[in-house]
XYZ file of C-alpha atoms in Angstrom:
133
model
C 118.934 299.336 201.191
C 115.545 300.769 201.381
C 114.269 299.122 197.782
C 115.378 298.019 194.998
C 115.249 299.879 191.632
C 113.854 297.247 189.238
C 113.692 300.209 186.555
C 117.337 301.036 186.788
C 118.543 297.047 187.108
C 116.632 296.607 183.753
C 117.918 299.894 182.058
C 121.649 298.701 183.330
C 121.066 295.199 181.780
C 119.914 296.436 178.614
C 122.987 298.983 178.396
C 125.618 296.153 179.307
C 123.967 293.673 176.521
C 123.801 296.602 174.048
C 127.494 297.271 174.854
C 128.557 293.594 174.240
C 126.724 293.571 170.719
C 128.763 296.824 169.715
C 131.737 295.514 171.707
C 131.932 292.019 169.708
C 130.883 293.344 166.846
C 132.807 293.561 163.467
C 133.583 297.699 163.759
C 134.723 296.584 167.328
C 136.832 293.558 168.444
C 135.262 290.707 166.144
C 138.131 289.589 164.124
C 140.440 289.452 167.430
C 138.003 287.784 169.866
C 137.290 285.100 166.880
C 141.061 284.360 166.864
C 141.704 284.499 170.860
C 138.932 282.337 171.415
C 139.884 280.145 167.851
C 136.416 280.416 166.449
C 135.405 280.452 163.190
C 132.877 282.647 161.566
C 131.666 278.923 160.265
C 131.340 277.535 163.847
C 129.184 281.320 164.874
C 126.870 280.926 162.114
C 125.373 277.132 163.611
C 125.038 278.872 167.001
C 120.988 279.684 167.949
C 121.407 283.203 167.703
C 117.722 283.811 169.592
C 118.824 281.512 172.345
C 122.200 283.744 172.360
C 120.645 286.273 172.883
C 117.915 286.045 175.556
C 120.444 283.694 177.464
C 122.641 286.732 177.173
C 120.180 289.284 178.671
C 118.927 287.409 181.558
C 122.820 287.148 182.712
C 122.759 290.869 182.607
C 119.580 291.339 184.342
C 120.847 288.377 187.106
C 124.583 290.731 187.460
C 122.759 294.121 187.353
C 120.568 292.708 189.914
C 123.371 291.307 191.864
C 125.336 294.486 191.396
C 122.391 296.612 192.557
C 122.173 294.409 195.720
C 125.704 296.064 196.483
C 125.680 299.253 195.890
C 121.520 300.103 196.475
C 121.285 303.309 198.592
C 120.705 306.852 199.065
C 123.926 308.019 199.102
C 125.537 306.466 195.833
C 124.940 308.411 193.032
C 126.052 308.221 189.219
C 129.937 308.494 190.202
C 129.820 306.409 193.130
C 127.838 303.686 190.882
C 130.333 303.484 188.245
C 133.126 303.302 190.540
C 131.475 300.637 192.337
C 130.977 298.916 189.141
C 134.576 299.496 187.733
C 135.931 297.648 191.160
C 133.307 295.101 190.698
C 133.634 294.483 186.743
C 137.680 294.674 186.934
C 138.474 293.895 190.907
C 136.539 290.355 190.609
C 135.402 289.407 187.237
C 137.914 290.678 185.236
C 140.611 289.267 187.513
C 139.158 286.160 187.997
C 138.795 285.486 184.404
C 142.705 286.143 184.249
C 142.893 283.428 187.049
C 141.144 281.184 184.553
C 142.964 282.018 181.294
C 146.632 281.689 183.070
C 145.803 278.103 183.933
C 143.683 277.178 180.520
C 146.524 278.855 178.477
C 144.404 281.982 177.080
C 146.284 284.951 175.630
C 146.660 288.467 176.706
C 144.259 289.488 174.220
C 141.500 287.202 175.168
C 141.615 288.664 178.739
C 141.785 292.098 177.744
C 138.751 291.796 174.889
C 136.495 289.836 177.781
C 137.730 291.730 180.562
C 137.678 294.962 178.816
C 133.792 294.113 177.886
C 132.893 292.951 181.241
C 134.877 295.860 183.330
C 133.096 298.713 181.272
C 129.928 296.867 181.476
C 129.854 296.591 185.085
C 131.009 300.491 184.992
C 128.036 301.302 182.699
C 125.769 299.164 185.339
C 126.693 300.908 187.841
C 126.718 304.733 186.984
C 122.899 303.779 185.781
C 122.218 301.957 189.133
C 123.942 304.830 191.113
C 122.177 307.517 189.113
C 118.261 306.380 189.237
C 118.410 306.301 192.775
């Protein structure tokens, strides 16, 4: 890789924690996540929604960088990027959180709502990453 793209990691991190605000959100999965996850709207309100939230970004800034790492070059381009990201976001991450919920017990739908999230996040990363090459 010749550089890195800061540019296009920040764009990608700011896409993937824009998607997970719409994506958790009530017009989205709320309700379903709430009850796969048995949390109540009670127990969301006490959380620090600032710390939340700037916690949240710099974990997509630290994956789009890390994602970047693996797919920076000349020859990956928009496609390319969001296949790259697809494999990464459903091949590892998605797959490994199934790992985790068949031994702690999670349901179906709490894999599919996080690993739905994270595998078209990591798709969005990547078409970005791929494309502002």
């Amino acid at each position: 890789m010749e550089s890195l793209n800061v540019w296009a990691v920040l764009v990608a991190a700011i896409a993937m924690h824009m998607l997970g605000a719409i994506w958790y959100s009530p017009i989205m999965f709320a309700k379903a996540w709430m009850q796969a996850c048995a949390l109540t709207e009670q127990q969301l309100a006490q959380a620090n929604m600032a710390k939340l939230m700037l916690g949240t970004l710099l974990l997509c800034v630290l994956m789009a960088f890390n994602l970047a790492m693996f797919i920076g070059g000349t020859d990956v381009n928009w496609q390319l990027g969001a296949l790259y990201g697809l494999l990464a976001g459903f091949g590892w991450v998605t797959l490994a959180l199934l790992l985790l919920a068949l031994y702690e017990q999670r349901s179906w739908r709490y894999v599919a709502i996080n690993g739905g999230y994270l595998s078209l996040g990591f798709t969005l990363m990547g078409a970005i990453i791929g494309a502002w090459q």
